[in-house]
XYZ file of C-alpha atoms in Angstrom:
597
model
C -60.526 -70.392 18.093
C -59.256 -67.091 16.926
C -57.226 -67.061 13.644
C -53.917 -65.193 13.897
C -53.534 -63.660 10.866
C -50.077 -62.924 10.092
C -48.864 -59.775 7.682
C -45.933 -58.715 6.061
C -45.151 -54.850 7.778
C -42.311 -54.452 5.994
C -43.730 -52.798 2.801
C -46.663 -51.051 4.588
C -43.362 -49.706 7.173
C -41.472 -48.352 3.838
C -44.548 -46.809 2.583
C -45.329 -44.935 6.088
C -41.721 -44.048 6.333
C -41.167 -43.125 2.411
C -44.117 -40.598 2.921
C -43.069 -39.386 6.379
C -39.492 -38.560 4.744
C -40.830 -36.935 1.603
C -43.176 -34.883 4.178
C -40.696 -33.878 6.146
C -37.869 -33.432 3.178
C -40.925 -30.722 1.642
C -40.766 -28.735 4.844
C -37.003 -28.892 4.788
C -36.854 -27.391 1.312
C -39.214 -24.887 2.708
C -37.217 -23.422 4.877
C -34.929 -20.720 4.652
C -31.344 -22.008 3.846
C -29.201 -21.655 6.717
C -26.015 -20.725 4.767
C -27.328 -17.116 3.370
C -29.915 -14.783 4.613
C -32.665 -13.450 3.534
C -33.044 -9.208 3.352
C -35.666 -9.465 5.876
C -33.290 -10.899 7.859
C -29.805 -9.667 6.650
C -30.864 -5.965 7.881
C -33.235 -6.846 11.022
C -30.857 -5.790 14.067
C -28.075 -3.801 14.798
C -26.148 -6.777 14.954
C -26.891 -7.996 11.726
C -25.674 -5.058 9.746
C -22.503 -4.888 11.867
C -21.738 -8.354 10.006
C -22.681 -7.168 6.491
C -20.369 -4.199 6.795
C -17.895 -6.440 8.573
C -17.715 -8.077 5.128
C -16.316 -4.839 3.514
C -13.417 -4.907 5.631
C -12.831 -8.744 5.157
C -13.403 -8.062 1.286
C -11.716 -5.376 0.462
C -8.772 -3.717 2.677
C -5.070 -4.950 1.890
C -3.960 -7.988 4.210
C -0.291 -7.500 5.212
C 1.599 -9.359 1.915
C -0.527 -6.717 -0.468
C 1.298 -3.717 1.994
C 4.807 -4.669 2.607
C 4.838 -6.079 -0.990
C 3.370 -3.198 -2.804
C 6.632 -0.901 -3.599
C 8.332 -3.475 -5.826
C 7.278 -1.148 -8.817
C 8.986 2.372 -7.092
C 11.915 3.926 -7.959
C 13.073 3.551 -4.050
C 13.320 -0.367 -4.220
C 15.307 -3.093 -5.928
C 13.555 -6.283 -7.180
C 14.916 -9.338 -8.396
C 12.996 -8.521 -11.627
C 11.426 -5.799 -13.711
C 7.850 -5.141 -13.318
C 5.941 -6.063 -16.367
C 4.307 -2.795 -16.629
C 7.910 -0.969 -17.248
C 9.097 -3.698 -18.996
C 6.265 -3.239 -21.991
C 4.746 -6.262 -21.558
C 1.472 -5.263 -20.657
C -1.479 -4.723 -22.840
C -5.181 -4.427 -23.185
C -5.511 -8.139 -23.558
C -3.683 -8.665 -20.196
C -5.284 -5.743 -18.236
C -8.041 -6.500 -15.575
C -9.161 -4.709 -12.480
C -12.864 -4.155 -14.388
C -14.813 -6.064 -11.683
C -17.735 -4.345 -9.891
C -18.744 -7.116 -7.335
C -17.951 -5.754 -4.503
C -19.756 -2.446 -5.483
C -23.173 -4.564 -5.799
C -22.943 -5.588 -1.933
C -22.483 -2.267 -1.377
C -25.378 -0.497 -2.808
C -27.332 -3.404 -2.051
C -26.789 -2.737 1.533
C -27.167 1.126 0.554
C -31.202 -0.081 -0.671
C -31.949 -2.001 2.230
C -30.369 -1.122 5.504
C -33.134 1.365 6.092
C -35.091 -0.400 8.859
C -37.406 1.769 10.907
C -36.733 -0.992 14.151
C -33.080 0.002 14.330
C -31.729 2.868 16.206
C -31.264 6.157 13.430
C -28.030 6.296 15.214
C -27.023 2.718 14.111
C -28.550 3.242 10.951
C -26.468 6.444 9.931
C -23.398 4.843 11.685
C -23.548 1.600 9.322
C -24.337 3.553 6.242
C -21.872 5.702 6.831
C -19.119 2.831 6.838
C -20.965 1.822 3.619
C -20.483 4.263 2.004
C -16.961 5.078 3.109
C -16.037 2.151 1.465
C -18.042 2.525 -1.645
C -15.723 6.135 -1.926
C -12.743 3.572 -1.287
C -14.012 1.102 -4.163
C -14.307 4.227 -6.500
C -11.103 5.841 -5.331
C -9.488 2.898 -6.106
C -11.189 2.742 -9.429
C -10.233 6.294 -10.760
C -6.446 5.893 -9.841
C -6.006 3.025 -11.887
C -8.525 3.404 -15.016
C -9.356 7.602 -14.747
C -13.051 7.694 -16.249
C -14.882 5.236 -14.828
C -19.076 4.228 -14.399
C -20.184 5.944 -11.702
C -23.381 3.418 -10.078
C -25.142 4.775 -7.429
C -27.999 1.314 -7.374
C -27.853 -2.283 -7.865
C -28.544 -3.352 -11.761
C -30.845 -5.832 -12.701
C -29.997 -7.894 -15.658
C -32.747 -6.303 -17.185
C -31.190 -3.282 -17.090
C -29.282 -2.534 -20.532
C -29.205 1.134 -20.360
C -27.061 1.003 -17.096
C -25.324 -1.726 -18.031
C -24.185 -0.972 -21.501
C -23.481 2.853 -19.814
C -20.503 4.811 -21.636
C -17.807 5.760 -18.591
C -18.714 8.804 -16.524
C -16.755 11.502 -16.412
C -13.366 11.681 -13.526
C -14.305 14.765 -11.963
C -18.268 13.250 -11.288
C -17.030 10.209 -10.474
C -14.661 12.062 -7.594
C -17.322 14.515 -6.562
C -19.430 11.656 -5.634
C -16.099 9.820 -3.839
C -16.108 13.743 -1.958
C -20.060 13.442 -1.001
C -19.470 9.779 0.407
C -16.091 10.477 2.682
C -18.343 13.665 4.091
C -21.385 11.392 4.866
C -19.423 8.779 6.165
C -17.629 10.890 8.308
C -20.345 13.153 9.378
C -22.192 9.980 10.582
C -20.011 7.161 11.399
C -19.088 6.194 15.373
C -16.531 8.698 16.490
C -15.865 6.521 19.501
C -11.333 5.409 18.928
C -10.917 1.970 18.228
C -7.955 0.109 20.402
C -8.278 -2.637 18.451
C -7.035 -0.808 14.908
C -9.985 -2.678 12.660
C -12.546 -0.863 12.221
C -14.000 2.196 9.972
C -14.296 5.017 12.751
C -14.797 8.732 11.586
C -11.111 9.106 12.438
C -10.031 6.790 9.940
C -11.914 7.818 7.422
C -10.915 11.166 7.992
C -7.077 9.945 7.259
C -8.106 8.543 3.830
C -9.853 11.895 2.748
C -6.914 13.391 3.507
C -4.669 10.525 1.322
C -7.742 10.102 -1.153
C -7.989 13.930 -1.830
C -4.133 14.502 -1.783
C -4.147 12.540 -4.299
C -6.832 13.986 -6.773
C -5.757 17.502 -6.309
C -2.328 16.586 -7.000
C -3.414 14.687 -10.122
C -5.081 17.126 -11.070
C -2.149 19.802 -10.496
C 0.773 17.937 -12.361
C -1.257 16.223 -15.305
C -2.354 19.095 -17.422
C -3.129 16.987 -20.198
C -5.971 15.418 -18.913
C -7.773 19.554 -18.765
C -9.485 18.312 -14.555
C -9.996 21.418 -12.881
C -10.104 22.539 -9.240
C -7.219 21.377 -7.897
C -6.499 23.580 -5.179
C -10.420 22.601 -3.981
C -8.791 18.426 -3.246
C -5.863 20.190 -1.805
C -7.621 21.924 0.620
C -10.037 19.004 1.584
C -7.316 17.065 1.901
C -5.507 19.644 4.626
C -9.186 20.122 6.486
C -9.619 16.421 6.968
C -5.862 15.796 8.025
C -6.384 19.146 10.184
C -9.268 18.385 11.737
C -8.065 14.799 12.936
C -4.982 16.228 13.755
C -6.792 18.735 16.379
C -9.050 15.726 17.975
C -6.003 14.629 19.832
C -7.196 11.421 19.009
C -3.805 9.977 17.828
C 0.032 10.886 18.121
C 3.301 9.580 16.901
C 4.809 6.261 18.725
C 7.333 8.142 20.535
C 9.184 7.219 23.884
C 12.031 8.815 23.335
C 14.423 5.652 21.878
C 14.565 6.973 18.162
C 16.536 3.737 17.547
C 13.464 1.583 18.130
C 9.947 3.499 18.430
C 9.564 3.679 14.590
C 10.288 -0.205 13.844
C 7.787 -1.133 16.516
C 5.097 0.344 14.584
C 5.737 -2.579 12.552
C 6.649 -5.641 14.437
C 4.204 -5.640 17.240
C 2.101 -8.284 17.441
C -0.976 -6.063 18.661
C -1.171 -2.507 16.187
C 0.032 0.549 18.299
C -2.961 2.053 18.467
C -1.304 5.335 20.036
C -0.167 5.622 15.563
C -1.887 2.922 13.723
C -5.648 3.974 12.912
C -6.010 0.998 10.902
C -4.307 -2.594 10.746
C -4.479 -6.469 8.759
C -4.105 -8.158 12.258
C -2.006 -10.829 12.738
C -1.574 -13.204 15.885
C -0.135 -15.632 16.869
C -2.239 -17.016 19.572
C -5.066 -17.870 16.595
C -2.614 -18.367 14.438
C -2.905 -16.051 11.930
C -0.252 -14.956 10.216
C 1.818 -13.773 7.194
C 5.273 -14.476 5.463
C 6.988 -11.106 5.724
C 10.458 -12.395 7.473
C 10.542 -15.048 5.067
C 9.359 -13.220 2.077
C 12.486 -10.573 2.946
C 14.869 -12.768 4.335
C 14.994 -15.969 1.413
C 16.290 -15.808 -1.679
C 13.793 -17.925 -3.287
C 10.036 -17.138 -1.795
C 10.002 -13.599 -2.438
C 11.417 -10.673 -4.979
C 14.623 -10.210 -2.871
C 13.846 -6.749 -2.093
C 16.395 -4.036 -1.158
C 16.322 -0.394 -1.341
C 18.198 1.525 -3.908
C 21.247 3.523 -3.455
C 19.527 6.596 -4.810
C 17.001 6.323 -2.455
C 19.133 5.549 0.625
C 20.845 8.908 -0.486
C 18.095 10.790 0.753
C 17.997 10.188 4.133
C 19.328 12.861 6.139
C 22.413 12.802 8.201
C 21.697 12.710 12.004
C 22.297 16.548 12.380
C 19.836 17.561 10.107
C 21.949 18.088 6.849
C 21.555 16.088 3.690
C 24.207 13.203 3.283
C 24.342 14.286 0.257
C 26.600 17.541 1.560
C 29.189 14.965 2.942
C 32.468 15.116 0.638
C 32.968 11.780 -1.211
C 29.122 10.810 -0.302
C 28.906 8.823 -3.096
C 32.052 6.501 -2.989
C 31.689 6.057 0.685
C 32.244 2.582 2.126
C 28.981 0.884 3.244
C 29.928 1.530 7.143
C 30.845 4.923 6.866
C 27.928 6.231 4.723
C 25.252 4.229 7.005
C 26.854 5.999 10.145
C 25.398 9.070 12.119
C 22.073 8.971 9.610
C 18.216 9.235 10.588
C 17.707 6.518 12.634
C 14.942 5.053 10.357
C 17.701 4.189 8.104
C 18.795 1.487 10.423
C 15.237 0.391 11.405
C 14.299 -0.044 7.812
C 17.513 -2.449 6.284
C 20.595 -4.079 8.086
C 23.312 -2.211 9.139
C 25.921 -1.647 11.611
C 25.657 -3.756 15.003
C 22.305 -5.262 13.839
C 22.093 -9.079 15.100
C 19.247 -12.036 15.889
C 17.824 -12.720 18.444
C 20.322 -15.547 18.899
C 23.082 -12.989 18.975
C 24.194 -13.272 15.899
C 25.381 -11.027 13.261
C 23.486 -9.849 10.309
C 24.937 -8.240 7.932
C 23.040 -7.996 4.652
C 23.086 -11.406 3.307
C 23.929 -10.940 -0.720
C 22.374 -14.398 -1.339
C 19.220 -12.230 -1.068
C 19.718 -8.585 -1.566
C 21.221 -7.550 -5.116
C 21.506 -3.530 -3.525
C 23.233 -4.144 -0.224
C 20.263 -2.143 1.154
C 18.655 -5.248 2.653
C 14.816 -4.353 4.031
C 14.582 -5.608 7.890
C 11.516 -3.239 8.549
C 8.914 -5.983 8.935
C 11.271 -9.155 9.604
C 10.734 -10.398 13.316
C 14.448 -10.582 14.390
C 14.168 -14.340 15.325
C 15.600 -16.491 12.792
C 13.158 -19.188 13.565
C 10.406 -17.154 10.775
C 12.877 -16.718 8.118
C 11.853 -19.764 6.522
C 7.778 -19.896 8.219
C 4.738 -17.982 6.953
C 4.144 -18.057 11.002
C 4.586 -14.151 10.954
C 2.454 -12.740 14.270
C 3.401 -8.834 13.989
C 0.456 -6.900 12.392
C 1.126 -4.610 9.352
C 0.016 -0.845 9.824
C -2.003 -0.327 6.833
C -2.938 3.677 7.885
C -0.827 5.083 10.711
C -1.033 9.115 11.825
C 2.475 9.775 10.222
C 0.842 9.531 6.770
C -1.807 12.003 8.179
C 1.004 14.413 9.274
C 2.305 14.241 5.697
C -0.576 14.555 3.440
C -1.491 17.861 5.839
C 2.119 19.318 5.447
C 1.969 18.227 1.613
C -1.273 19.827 0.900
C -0.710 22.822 2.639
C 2.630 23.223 0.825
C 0.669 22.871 -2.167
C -1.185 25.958 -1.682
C 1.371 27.753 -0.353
C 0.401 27.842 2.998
C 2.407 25.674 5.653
C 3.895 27.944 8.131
C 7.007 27.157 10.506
C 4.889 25.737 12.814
C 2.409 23.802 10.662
C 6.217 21.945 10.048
C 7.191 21.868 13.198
C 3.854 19.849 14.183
C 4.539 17.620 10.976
C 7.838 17.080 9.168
C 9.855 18.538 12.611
C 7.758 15.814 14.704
C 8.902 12.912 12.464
C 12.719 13.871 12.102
C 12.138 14.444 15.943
C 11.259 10.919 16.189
C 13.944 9.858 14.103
C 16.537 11.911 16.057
C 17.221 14.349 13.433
C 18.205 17.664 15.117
C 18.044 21.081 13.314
C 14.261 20.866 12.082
C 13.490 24.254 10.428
C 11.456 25.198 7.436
C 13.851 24.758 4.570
C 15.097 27.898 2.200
C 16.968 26.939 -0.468
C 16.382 23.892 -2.487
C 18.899 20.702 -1.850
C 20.881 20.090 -5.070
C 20.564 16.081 -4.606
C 16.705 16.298 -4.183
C 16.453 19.248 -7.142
C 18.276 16.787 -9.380
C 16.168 13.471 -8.349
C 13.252 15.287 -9.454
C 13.858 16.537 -12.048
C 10.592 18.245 -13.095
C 10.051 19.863 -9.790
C 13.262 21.239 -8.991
C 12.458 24.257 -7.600
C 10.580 24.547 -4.271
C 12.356 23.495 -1.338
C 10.072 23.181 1.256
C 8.075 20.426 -0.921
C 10.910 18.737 -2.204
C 12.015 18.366 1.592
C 8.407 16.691 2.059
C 8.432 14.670 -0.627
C 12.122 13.485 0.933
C 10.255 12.900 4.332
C 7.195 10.863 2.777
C 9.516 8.688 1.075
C 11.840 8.066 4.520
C 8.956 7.712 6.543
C 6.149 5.273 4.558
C 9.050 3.084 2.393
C 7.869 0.075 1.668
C 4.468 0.771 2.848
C 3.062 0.388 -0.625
C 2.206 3.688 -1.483
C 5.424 4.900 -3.640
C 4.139 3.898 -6.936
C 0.140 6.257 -6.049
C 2.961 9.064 -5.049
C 4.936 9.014 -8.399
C 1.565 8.307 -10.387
C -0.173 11.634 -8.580
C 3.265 13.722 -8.883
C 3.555 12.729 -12.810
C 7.051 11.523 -11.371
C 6.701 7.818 -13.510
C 10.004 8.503 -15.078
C 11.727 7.801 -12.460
C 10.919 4.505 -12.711
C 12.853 3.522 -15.432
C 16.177 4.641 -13.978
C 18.874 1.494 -13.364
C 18.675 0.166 -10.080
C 21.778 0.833 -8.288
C 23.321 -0.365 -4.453
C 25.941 0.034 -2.615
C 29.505 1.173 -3.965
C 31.957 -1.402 -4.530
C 35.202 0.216 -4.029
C 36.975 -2.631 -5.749
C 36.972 -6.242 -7.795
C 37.735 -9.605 -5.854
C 37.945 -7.136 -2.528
C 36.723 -8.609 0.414
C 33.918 -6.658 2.518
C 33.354 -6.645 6.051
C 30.022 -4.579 5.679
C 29.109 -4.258 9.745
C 32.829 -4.289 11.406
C 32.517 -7.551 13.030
C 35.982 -8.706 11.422
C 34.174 -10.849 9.193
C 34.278 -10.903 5.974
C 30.934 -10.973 4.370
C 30.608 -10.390 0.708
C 33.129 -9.845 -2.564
C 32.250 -8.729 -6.035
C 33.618 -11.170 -8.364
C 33.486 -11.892 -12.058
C 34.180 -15.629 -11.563
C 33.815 -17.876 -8.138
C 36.740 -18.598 -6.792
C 38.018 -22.633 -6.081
C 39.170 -21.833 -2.859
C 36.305 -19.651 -0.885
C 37.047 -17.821 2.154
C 34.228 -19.402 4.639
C 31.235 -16.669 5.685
C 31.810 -15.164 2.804
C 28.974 -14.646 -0.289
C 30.928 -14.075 -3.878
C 28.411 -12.512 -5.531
C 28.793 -12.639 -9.684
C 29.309 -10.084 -12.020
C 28.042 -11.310 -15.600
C 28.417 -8.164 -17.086
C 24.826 -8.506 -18.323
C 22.869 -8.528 -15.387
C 25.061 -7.148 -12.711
C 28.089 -5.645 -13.066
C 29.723 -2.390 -11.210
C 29.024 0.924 -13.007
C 33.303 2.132 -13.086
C 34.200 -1.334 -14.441
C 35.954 -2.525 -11.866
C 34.739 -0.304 -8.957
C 31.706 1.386 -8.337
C 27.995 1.441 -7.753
C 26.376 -2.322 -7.975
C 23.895 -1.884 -10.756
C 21.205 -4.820 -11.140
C 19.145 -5.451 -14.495
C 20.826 -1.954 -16.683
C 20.454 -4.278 -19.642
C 16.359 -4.335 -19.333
C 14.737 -1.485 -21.170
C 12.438 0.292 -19.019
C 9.535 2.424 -20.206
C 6.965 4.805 -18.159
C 6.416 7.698 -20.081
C 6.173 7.922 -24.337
C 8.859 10.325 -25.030
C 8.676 10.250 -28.471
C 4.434 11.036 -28.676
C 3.381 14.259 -29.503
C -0.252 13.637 -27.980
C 0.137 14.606 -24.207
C -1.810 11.705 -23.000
C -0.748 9.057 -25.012
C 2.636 10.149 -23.885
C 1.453 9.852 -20.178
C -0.684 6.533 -21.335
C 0.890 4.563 -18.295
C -0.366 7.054 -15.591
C -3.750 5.278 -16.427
C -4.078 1.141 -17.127
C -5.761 -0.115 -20.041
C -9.451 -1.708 -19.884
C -9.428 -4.943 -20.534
C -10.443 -6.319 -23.975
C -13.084 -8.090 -22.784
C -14.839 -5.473 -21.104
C -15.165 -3.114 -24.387
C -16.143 -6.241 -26.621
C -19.025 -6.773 -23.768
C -19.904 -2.899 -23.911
C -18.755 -1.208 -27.244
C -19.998 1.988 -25.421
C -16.991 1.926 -23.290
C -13.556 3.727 -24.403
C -10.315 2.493 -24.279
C -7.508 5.254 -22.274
C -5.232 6.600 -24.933
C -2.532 5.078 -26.900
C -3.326 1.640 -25.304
């Protein structure tokens, strides 16, 4: 008889299968995570450093909010508060912007894209965009903090010596910015991109144009800080702009309807890549999108921006002639002074026969605007997104019309724009805007002599610096213009809207036969229906004749740019540069801190 003998498997079953999973758990660990990649693999194709650079753009160009949001500190706009920066309360302790992260992946890239198994084409091509955007990291650097560490390798933490490095001197710092926008664009893909996303060589062409504009202006109007060779950045900047400008790779949006073909730039859904070089793209189909018409159009999400009635003063009237020349022009009634004007004027805030989508009227709404000037140039008309971060129109974040102007700008500079270097540049934008009368100015306008007040005397760049401000408002790049032009004072003027011809009046401000808005110094019990009473406290608000005259917001906040009372030149222009932050020089006592900070 055969003995069955019976055995417990269950232990012997745990055993097998406790040393089967610790087995196969050790290979697991063994393998390469699949959430990061290794170098060998991070730079083995073509198609691999196409999504390393792809992480520049995601990284480090402005989404929409940062452009349409960026001119709250200009002198052309009217928040619903001051800045902190003009209103001195800002200091070392607070500063920041002394972050080099994204500068690591960069020369990381720099060390190791280098693969003999790639195309050289594709090679040069991606380090090119590499190093476009390390010139774009430093760029940024240098406006905001002047002398800055210039690294040209990833640091070990080993390292002291570059670590604990003093800053490097501006003008190496930029020379180096120079030798990366030439590589990049002496090597990067020339081939136009529909799509407005990516770094070609035309787009970064446009930002050596805007990036040296910038430093050889600097370096022109801020004699305090002893940088030489100005007239060298000025004339990069014109041979970049002019040497895009001769591709023929890009031309204004223009089909002849100058009440529309500028605003479309900036409510299309897909960028206009006839303009736009480069775009944060939105879309509604993937649902993507931003809070623009809601950010301009509540009076609670966002700073209730309007222009300011100095600024609105310089656009031109329709015939070519400044408004400014119009008797009265600065007690005019808000319908008369917003008629017959460049036709941006009405593309950029709400004016005369403006209305929704619906149909109805929309006049500036004074439960949001505190100028009048209310900003409609990236609101989708639909009422429907007014209260929706559901957004779909894409934000231009470099368009040709900024190419056009640094050219004409630069070549003003030196003295060398002829009539038609402004008919191809300023003439084609007031063209656009359906400005007649485009010729090369003579004699200075009084009204843009006095607004800038230390450069009174040149009227063809006074004209240009009338046109950049028309033409990019709002765009986010007022505040670089008045750093670069040593213009900061202008900031701390009173913000000012529309005239008010009298107390308690009721306003009809688009000539519906509604009445929309009156300037009161106490609400009414018995309110007229449509219509906004907006309150003068005699603090805040309050009319600057008493009981007429221009709406001034905030006059009883001090505002401060430039140390009038310092005798040291650049501790009087202290503001031009931001503080380091504390931290950074307790962390590396071989680092400075910019004067009078």
């Amino acid at each position: 008889m055969i003995k069955v003998i019976r055995m417990n498997m269950k232990p012997m079953l745990a055993g097998i299968l406790l040393l089967s999973a610790l087995s196969s758990c050790k290979k697991f660990l063994d393998r390469t995570p699949l959430d990061r990649l290794t170098p060998e693999q991070a730079f083995a194709t073509e198609n691999t450093l196409d999504l390393y650079v792809k992480s520049f753009h995601v990284q480090m160009l402005p989404d929409g909010p940062s452009i349409y949001q960026g001119d709250m500190m200009s002198d052309i706009t009217v928040p619903n508060a001051v800045p902190a920066y003009i209103a001195g309360r800002v200091s070392s302790q607070e500063a920041s912007g002394w972050n080099w992260d994204q500068l690591r992946n960069i020369n990381y890239f720099l060390e190791h894209y280098d693969n003999p198994a790639i195309a050289q084409k594709a090679r040069n091509h991606y380090s090119g965009i590499a190093r476009f955007f390390r010139a774009y990291f430093y760029y940024n650097k240098v406006k905001q903090f002047g002398d800055v560490p210039w690294y040209g390798q990833t640091i070990g933490v080993d390292d002291t010596a570059l670590l604990y490095k003093p800053r490097d001197p501006r003008t190496l710092v930029m020379d180096s910015v120079l030798k990366d926008l030439n590589y990049a664009i002496e090597n990067i893909n020339s081939t136009k991109d529909p799509s407005s996303t990516n770094i070609t060589k035309w787009v970064a062409l446009a930002y050596k144009s805007r990036i040296c504009l910038f430093e050889g202006t600097f370096r022109k109007y801020h004699p305090e800080y002893n940088l030489p060779d100005a007239d060298k950045w000025l004339q990069e900047a014109a041979d970049a702009a002019g040497e895009l400008m001769k591709s023929g790779q890009y031309s204004l949006q223009n089909t002849g309807v100058p009440e529309k073909d500028y605003r479309s730039l900036f409510t299309s859904e897909n960028p206009v890549s006839r303009e736009v070089l480069l775009a944060a793209v939105y879309n509604n189909t993937l649902k993507r999108w931003h809070n623009a018409a809601w950010w301009f159009n509540s009076a609670t999400l966002g700073a209730r921006l309007g222009l300011s009635k100095s600024f609105v003063n310089t656009y031109l009237n329709s015939d070519g002639t400044p408004f400014s020349s119009r008797p009265g022009y600065d007690t005019l009634y808000f319908p008369s002074e917003v008629k017959s004007r460049d036709k941006r004027l009405q593309q950029t805030i709400r004016m005369g026969d403006y209305k929704r989508t619906d149909g109805s009227a929309a006049p500036a709404d004074f439960n949001v605007t505190y100028s009048g000037y209310q900003i409609q140039k990236y609101s989708l008309d639909d009422k429907y997104f007014d209260t929706r971060t559901e957004s779909y129109n894409s934000i231009p974040i470099m368009r040709y019309a900024e190419v056009l102007l640094n050219y004409a700008e630069a070549k003003a500079e030196l003295g060398l724009l002829s009539q038609s270097d402004w008919d191809e540049t300023i003439g084609a934008l007031r063209r656009r805007a359906g400005i007649k009368d485009n010729v090369l100015p003579l004699i200075a306008d009084p009204y843009m002599a006095a607004y800038f007040e230390k450069d009174s005397n040149d009227p063809v760049l006074l004209e240009i610096r009338r046109e950049r401000g028309v033409e990019l408002a709002v765009e986010g790049i007022r505040y670089d213009d008045l750093r670069r032009w040593k213009e900061g004072a202008l900031l701390e003027r009173v913000y000012d809207g529309i005239y008010v011809p009298a107390k308690g009046q009721l306003i009809d401000l688009n000539e519906d036969g509604r009445m929309d808005v009156s300037f009161v110094d106490k609400i009414p019990a018995t309110k007229v229906p449509g219509v906004v009473y907006f309150l003068l406290d005699g603090i805040n608000a309050k009319l600057s004749e008493g009981d007429k005259g221009n709406l001034l917001w905030l006059g009883n906040i001090e505002k401060q740019y430039e140390e009038e009372t310092s005798s040291d030149p650049q501790v009087k222009s202290r503001r031009y540069l931001y503080p380091l932050p504390f931290n950074a020089i307790v962390l590396n006592p071989r680092l400075t801190q910019n004067p009078g900070w």
